[in-house]
GROMACS .gro file of C-alpha atoms in nm:
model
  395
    1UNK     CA    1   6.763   2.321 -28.948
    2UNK     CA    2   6.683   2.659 -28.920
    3UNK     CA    3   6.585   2.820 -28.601
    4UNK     CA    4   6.185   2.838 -28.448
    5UNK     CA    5   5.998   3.143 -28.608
    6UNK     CA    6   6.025   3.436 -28.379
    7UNK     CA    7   5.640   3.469 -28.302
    8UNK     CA    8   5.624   3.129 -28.127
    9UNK     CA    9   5.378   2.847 -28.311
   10UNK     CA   10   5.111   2.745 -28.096
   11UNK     CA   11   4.853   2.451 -28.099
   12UNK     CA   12   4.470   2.559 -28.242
   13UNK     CA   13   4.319   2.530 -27.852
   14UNK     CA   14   4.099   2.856 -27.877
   15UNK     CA   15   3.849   3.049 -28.097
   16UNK     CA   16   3.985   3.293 -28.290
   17UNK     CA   17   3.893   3.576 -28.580
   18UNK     CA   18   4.072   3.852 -28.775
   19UNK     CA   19   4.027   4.169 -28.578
   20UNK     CA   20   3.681   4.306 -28.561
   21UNK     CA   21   3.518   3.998 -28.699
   22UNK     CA   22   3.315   3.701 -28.517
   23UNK     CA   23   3.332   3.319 -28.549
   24UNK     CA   24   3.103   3.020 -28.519
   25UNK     CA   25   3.244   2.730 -28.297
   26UNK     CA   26   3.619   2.696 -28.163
   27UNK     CA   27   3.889   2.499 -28.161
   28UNK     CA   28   3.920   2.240 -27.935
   29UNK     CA   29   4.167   2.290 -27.591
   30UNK     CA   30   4.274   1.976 -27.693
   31UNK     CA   31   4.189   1.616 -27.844
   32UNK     CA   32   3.874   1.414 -27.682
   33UNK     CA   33   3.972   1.224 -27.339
   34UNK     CA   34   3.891   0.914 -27.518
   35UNK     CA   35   4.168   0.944 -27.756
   36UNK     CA   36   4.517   0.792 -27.638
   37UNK     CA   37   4.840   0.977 -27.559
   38UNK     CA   38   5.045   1.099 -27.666
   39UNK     CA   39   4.747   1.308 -27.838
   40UNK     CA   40   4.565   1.359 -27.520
   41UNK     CA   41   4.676   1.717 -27.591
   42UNK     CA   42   4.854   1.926 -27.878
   43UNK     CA   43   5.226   1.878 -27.882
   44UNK     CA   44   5.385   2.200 -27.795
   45UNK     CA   45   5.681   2.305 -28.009
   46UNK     CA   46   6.042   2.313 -27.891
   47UNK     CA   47   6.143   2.650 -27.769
   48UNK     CA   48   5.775   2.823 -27.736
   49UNK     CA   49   5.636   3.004 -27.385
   50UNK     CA   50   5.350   2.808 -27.320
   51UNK     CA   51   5.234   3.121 -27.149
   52UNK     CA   52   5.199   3.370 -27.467
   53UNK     CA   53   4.885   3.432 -27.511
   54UNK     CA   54   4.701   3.530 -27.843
   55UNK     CA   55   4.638   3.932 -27.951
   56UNK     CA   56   4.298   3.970 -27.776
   57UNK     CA   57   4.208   4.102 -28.127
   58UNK     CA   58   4.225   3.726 -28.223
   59UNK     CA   59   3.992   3.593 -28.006
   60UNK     CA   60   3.642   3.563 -27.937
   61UNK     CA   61   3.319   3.418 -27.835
   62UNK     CA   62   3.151   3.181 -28.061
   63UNK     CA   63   2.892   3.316 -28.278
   64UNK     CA   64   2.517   3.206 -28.152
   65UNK     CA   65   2.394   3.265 -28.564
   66UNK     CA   66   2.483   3.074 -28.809
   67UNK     CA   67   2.430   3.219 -29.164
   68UNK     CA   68   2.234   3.021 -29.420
   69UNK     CA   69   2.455   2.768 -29.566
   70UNK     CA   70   2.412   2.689 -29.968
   71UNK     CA   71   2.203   2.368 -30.044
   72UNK     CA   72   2.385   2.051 -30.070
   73UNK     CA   73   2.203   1.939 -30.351
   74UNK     CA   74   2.341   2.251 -30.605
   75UNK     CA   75   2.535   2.095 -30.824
   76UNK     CA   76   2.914   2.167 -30.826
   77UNK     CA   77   3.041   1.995 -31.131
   78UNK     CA   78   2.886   1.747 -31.317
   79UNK     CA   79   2.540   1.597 -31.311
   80UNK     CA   80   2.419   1.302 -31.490
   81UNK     CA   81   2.132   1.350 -31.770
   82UNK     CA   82   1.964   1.071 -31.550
   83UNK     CA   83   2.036   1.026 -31.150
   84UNK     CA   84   1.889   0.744 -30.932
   85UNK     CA   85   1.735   0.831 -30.576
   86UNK     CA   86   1.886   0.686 -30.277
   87UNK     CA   87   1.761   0.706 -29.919
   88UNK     CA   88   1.852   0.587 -29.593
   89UNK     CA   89   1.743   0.612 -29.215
   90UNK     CA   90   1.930   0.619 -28.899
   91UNK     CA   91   1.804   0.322 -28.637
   92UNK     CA   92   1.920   0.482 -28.365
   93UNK     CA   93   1.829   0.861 -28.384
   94UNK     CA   94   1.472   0.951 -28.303
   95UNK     CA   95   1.222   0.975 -28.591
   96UNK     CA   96   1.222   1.373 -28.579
   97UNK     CA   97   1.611   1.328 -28.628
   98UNK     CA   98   1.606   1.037 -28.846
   99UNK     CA   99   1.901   1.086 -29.121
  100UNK     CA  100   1.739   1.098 -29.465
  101UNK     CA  101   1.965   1.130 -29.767
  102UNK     CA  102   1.939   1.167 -30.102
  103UNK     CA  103   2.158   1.159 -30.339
  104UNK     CA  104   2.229   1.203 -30.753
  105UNK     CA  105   2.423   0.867 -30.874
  106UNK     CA  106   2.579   0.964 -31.163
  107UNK     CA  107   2.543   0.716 -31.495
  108UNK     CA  108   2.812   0.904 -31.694
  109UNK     CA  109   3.167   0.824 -31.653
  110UNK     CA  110   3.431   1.016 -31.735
  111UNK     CA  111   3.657   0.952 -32.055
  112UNK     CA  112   4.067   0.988 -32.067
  113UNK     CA  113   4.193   1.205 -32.297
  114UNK     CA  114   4.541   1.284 -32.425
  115UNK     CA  115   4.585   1.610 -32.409
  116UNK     CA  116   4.355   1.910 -32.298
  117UNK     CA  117   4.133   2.082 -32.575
  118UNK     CA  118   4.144   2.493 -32.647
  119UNK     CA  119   3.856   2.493 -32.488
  120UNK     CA  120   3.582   2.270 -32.312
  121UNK     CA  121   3.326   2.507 -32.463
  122UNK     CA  122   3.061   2.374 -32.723
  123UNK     CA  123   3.053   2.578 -33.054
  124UNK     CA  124   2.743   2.746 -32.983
  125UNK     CA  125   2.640   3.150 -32.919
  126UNK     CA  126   2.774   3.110 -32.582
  127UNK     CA  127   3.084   2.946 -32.646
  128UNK     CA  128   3.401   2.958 -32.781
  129UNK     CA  129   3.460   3.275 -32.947
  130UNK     CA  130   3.157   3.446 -32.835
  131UNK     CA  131   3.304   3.670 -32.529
  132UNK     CA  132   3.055   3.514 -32.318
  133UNK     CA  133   3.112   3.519 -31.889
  134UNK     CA  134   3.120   3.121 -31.956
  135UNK     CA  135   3.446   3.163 -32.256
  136UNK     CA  136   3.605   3.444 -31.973
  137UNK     CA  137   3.554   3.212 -31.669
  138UNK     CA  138   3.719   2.919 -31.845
  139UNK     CA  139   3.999   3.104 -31.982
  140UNK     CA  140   4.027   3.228 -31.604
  141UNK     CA  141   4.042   2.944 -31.430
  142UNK     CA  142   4.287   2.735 -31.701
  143UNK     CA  143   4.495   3.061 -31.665
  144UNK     CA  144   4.482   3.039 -31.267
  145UNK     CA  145   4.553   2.675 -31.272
  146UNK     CA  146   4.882   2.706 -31.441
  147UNK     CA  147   4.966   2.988 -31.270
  148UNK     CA  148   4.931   2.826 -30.923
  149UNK     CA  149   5.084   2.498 -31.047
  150UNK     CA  150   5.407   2.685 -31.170
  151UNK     CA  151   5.423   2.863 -30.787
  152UNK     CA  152   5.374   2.546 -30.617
  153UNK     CA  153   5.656   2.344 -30.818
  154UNK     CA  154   5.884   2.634 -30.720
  155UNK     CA  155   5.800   2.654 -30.333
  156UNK     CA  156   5.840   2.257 -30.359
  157UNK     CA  157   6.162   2.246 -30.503
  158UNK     CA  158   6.220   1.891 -30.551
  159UNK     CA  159   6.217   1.903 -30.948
  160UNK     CA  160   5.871   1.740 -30.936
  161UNK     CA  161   5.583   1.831 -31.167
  162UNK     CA  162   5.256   1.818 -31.136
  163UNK     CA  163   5.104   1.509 -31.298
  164UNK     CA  164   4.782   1.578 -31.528
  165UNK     CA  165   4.487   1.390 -31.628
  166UNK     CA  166   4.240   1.534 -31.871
  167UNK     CA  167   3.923   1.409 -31.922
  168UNK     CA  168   3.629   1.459 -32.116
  169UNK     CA  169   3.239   1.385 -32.054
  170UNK     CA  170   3.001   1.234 -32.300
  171UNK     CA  171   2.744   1.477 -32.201
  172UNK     CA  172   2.961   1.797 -32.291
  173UNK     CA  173   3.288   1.921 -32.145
  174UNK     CA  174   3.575   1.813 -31.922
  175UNK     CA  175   3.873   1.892 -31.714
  176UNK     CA  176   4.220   1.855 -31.595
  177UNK     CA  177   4.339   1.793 -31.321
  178UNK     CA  178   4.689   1.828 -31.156
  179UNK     CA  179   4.838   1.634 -30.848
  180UNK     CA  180   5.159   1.693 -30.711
  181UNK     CA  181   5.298   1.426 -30.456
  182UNK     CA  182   5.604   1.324 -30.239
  183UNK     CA  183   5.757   1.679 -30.340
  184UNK     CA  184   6.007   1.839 -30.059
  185UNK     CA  185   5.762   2.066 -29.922
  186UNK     CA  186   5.397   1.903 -30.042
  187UNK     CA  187   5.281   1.603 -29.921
  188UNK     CA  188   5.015   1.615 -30.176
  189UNK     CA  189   4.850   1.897 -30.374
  190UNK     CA  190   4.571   1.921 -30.624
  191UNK     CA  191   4.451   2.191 -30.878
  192UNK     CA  192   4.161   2.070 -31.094
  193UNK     CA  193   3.964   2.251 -31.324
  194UNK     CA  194   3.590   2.153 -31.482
  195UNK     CA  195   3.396   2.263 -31.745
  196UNK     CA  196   3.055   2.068 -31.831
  197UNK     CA  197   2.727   2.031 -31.983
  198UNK     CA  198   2.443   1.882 -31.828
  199UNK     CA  199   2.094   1.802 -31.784
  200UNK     CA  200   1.994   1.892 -31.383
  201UNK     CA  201   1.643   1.637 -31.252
  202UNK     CA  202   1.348   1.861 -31.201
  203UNK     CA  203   1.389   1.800 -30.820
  204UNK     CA  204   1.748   1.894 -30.835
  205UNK     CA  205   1.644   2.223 -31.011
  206UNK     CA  206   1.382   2.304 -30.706
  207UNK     CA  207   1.624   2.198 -30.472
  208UNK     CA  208   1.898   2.405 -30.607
  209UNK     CA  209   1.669   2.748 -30.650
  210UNK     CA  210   1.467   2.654 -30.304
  211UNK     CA  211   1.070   2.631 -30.303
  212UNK     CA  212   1.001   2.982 -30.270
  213UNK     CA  213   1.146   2.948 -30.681
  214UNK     CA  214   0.989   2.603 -30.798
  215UNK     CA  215   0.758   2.675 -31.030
  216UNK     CA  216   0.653   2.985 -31.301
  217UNK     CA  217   0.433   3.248 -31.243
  218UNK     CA  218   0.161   2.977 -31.409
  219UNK     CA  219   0.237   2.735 -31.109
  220UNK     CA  220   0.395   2.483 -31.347
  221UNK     CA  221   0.678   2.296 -31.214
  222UNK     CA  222   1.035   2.283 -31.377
  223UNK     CA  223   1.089   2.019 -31.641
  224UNK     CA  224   1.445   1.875 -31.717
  225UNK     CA  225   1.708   2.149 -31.729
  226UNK     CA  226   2.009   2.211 -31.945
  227UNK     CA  227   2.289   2.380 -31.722
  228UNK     CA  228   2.676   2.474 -31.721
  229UNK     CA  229   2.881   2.487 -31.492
  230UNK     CA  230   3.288   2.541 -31.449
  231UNK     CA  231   3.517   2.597 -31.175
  232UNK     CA  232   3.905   2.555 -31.027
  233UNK     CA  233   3.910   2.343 -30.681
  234UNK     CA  234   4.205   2.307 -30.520
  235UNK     CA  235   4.325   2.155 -30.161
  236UNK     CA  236   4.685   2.158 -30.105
  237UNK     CA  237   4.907   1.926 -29.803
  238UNK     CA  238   5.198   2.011 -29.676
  239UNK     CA  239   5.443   1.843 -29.522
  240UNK     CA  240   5.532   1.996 -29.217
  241UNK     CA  241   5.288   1.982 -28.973
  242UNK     CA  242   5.335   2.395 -28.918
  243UNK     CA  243   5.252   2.476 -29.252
  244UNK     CA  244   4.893   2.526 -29.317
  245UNK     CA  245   4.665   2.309 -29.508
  246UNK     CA  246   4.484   2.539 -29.763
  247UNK     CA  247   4.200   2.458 -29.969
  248UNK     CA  248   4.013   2.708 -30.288
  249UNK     CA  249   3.774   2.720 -30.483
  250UNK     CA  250   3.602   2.946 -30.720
  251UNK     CA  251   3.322   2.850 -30.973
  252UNK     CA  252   3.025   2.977 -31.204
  253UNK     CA  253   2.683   2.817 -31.294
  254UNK     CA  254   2.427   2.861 -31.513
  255UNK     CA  255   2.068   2.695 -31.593
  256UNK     CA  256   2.062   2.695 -31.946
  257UNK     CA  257   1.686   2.671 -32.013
  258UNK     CA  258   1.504   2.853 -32.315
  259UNK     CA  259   1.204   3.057 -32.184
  260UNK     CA  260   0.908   2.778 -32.365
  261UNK     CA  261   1.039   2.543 -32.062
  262UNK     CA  262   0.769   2.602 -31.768
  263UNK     CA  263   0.916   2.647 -31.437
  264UNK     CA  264   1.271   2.698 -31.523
  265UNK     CA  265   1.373   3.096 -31.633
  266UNK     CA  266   1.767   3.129 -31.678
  267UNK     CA  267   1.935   3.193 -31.371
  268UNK     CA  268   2.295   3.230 -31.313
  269UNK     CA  269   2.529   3.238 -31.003
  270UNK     CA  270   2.894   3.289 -30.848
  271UNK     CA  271   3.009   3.084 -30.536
  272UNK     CA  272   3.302   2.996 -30.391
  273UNK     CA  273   3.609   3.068 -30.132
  274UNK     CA  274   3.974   3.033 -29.947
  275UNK     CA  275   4.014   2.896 -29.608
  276UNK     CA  276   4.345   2.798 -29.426
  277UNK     CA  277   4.358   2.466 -29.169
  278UNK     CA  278   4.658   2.473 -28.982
  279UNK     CA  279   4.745   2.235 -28.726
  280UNK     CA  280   4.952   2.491 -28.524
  281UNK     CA  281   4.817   2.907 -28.505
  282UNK     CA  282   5.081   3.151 -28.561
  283UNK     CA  283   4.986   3.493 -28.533
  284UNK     CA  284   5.141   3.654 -28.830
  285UNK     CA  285   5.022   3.386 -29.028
  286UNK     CA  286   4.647   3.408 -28.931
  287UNK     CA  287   4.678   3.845 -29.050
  288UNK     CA  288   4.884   3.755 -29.351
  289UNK     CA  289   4.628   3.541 -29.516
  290UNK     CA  290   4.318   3.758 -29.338
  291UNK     CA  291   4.498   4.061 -29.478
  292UNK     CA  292   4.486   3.961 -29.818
  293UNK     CA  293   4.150   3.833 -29.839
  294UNK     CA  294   4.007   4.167 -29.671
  295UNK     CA  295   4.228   4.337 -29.930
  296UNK     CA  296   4.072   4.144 -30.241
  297UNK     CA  297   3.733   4.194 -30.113
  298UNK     CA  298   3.747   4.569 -30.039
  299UNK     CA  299   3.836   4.650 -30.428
  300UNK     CA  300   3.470   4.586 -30.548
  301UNK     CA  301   3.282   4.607 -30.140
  302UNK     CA  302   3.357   4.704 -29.829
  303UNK     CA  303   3.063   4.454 -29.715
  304UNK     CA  304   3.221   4.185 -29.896
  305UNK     CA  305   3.463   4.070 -29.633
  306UNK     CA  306   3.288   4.098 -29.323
  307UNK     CA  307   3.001   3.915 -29.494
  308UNK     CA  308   3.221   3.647 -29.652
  309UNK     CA  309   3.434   3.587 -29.337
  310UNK     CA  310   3.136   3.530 -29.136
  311UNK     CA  311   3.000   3.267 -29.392
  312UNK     CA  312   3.320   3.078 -29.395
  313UNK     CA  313   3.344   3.089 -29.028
  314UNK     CA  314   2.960   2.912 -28.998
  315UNK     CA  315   2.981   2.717 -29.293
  316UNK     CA  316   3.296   2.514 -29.198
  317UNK     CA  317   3.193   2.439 -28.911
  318UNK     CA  318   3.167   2.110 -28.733
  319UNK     CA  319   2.847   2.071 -28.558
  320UNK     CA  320   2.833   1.735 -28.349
  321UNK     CA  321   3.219   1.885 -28.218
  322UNK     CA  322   3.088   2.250 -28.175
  323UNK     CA  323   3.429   2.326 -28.359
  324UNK     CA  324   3.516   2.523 -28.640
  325UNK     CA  325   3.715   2.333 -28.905
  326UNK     CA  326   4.025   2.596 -28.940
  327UNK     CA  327   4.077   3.010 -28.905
  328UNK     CA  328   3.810   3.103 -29.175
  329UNK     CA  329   3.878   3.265 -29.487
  330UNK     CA  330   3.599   3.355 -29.729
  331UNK     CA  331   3.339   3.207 -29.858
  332UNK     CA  332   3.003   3.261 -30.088
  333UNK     CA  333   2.775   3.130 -30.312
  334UNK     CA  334   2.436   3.211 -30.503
  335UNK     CA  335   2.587   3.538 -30.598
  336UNK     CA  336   2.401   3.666 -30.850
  337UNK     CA  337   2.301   4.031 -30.728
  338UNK     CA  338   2.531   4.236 -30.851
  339UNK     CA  339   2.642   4.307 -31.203
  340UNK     CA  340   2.738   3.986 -31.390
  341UNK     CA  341   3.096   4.151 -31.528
  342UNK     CA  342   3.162   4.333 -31.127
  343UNK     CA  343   3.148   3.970 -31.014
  344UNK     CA  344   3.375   3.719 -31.277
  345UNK     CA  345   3.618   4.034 -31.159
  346UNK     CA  346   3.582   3.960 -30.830
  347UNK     CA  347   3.607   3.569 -30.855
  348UNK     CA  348   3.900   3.640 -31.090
  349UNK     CA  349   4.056   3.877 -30.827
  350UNK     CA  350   3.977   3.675 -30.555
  351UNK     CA  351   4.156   3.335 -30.743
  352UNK     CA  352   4.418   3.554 -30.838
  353UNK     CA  353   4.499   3.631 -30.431
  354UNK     CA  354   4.568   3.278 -30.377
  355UNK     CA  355   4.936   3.247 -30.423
  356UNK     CA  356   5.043   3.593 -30.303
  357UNK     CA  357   4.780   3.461 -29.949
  358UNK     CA  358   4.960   3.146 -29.903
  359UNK     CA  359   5.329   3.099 -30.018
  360UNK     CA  360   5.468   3.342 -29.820
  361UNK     CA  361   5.308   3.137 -29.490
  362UNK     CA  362   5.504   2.827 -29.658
  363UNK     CA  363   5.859   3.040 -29.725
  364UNK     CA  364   5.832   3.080 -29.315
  365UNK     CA  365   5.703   2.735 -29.200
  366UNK     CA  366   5.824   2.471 -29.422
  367UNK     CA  367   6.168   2.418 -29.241
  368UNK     CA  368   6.039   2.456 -28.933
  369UNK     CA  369   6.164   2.193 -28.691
  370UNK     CA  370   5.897   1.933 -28.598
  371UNK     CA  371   5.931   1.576 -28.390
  372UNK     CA  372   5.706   1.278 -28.435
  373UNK     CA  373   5.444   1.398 -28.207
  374UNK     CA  374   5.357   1.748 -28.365
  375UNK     CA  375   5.335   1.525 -28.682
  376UNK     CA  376   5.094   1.292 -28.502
  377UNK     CA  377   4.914   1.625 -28.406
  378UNK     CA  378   4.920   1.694 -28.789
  379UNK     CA  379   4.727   1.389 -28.838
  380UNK     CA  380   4.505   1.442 -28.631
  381UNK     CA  381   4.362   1.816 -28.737
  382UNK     CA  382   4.357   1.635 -29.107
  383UNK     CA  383   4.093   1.410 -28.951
  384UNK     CA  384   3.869   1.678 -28.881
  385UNK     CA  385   3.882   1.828 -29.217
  386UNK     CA  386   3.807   1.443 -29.336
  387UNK     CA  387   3.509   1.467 -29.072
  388UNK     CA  388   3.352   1.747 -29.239
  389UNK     CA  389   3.358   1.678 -29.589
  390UNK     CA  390   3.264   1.341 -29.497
  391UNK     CA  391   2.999   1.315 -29.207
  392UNK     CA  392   2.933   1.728 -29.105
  393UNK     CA  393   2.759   1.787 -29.435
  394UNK     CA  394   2.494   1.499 -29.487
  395UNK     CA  395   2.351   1.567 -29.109
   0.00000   0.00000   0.00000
C-alpha cells in the first residue's frame, strides 16, 4: 500500500467553497443520531490530525438565496409524441404543502441496435452535412465520449472495456451508451450520449419556456411541438471510498417549430455542468477541480464562474437535510443569451475540462488505504446523492 496523502483526508463535516465564492447548505458534522454505529460519525482515516482544520478560504456560511433552479419538466432527452398525466397527493402534509406531481410517461421504447450510425441526425437542412450547431454538438459529444472512455480504461487498468449499447428511437435518433464495471479502480462508470427527435405536449412546451412565454403575441397558446435535443451524461464510481464520485453533463435543445404554429417561435438553449461528491474533503483536491473549472469558464467570461458555481452550489442541494449534495462545481441551463457559436465553444470547452479536472484527483486517491468503516462511510454519502435525484427534486 502506499503511504496516506500528505494533506491529510478528512470527513465532509463542514460547509465549504472555492475561495471567494459562497454556498447553499453544508455538510453534515456527521450522520443523523438515529442511524446506528459505527456510522454515528465519519470514520477518520489512519494517520490524520483530527485537529487540522480547513484553509478558512474553504469555508463559509450557508447562502440565505437560492438561485432559480431550471424547471423539472424541460425535457432532457427524449419525450414521447404522446405522454399520459399522472398525479398524486401526500395524506399527511397539509393541503398548502400537498405533493402534486406530474409526470410525462413515455409510450416509445427504445430499439437495440448493432452498431452506432455516422450520425443520429435526420437528412434534413439541419442535419447531417449541413454545419448546423445540432451536426457540431453531436460530433462533440461522440468525440468527448470516446475520449473520456479511452482515459477512464487507462486510470482503471484492469484490461476492462467499456461495454456499449446503442439504441435507436422510432420517433428519430438514438444513443450509446458505455458502462464500465468491476474495473481496479471503478466500481462503476457510465458515459452515454443522446441524440433525438420529438414531439414536446403543449403543456410541456409552457412549462419548459414558463408562463411569462406561453402563448404568441395573438394570445394563442402553443400547439404540439417538434424539438431536438442531444447531450453526453456521465456519473462515474469509484472504488475507494477517498476518491471522488464525479458526475457531467453537457447538452443542447431546440424547439423545432415553423413560424405558422401559434404560440411556439423557435427557441434554443445550452445547459449543463460538473460537480464532484466525495465522501472524504481533501484540500488540494477541492482547488484542483475548482481550479479548472474557474479556468474553463474565464476563457469566454469572467462572470461565468462565479455565476455557475453559485448555481451548482443551490441547485444540488438537499432541502429537507439543509445539506448540500457535494463541493459544487458548475452548473447552467437556459443559456441562450449569448452568441449561439461563443456558447457550443464553451460547452465544448467546458466537456473537454473533464478529464484533465478529475484523473489527476484519482492518480492521488485510488490506492489510498481504507478499512471497512470508511467504506461504510462511502456508502453512506452515495445515499445522499440517491436522495436527491430521487426524492429532493419532485418536492
Amino acid at each position: 500500500h502506499k503511504p496516506a496523502p500528505r494533506t491529510p483526508p478528512r470527513p465532509l463535516s463542514l460547509p465549504l467553497t472555492p475561495p471567494t465564492t459562497k454556498t447553499a447548505g453544508r455538510i453534515p458534522r456527521r450522520p443523523p443520531a438515529a442511524e446506528p454505529p459505527p456510522l454515528n460519525k465519519p470514520p477518520r482515516p489512519a494517520h490524520t490530525n483530527p485537529h487540522q482544520a480547513m484553509a478558512s478560504s474553504l469555508l463559509t456560511t450557508p447562502s440565505q438565496t437560492l438561485a432559480p433552479t431550471p424547471s423539472a419538466a424541460r425535457a432532457r432527452g427524449s419525450s414521447p409524441p404522446a405522454a399520459a398525466q399522472v398525479s398524486f397527493s401526500s395524506p399527511r402534509l397539509p393541503a398548502r404543502r400537498a405533493l402534486r406531481v406530474r409526470a410525462s410517461v413515455a409510450i416509445e421504447k427504445e430499439v437495440p441496435e448493432n452498431e452506432a450510425p455516422t450520425t443520429f441526425l435526420r437528412e434534413d437542412g439541419s442535419g447531417a452535412g449541413s454545419g448546423s450547431v445540432r451536426e457540431r454538438f453531436e460530433g462533440m459529444i461522440r468525440r468527448v465520449q470516446g475520449e473520456i472512455c479511452a482515459a477512464l480504461e487507462e486510470a482503471d487498468g484492469s484490461g476492462k472495456r467499456f461495454v456499449e449499447d446503442v439504441w435507436s428511437r422510432p420517433g428519430g435518433g438514438g444513443g450509446i451508451s458505455r458502462v464500465l464495471q468491476d474495473g481496479n479502480v471503478f466500481e462503476k462508470a457510465g458515459v452515454n450520449v443522446s441524440v433525438v427527435y420529438g414531439v414536446m405536449p403543449p403543456d410541456a412546451y409552457r412549462a419548459a419556456k414558463g408562463a411569462a412565454k406561453n402563448g404568441a403575441a395573438d394570445g394563442h397558446k402553443a400547439g404540439p411541438v417538434p424539438f431536438f435535443a442531444a447531450g453526453i451524461s456521465s456519473v462515474l464510481h469509484p472504488k475507494n471510498p477517498f476518491a471522488p464520485t464525479l458526475h457531467f453533463n453537457y447538452r443542447y435543445f431546440e424547439t423545432d417549430a415553423p413560424k405558422d404554429v401559434p404560440g411556439a417561435p423557435r427557441s434554443w438553449w445550452f445547459g449543463g455542468g460538473t460537480d464532484l461528491t466525495p465522501s472524504y474533503l481533501i484540500e488540494e483536491d477541492v482547488k484542483h477541480f475548482h481550479s479548472v473549472q474557474k479556468q474553463a469558464c474565464d476563457k469566454f467570461d469572467p462572470s461565468f464562474y462565479p455565476r455557475f458555481k453559485k448555481w451548482c452550489d443551490d441547485y444540488f442541494y438537499i432541502k429537507h437535510r439543509n445539506e448540500r449534495r457535494g463541493l459544487g462545481g458548475i452548473f447552467f441551463d437556459d443559456l441562450n443569451d449569448y452568441d449561439q457559436d461563443m456558447l457550443l465553444n464553451f460547452a465544448t470547452e467546458c466537456a473537454g475540462s473533464v478529464i484533465p479536472a478529475y484523473l489527476p484527483i484519482i492518480e492521488r486517491r485510488k490506492d489510498t488505504p481504507f478499512n471497512e468503516e470508511q467504506k461504510a462511510w462511502q456508502q453512506v454519502r452515495r445515499g445522499r446523492y440517491v436522495e436527491f435525484n430521487l426524492v429532493s427534486k419532485l418536492t
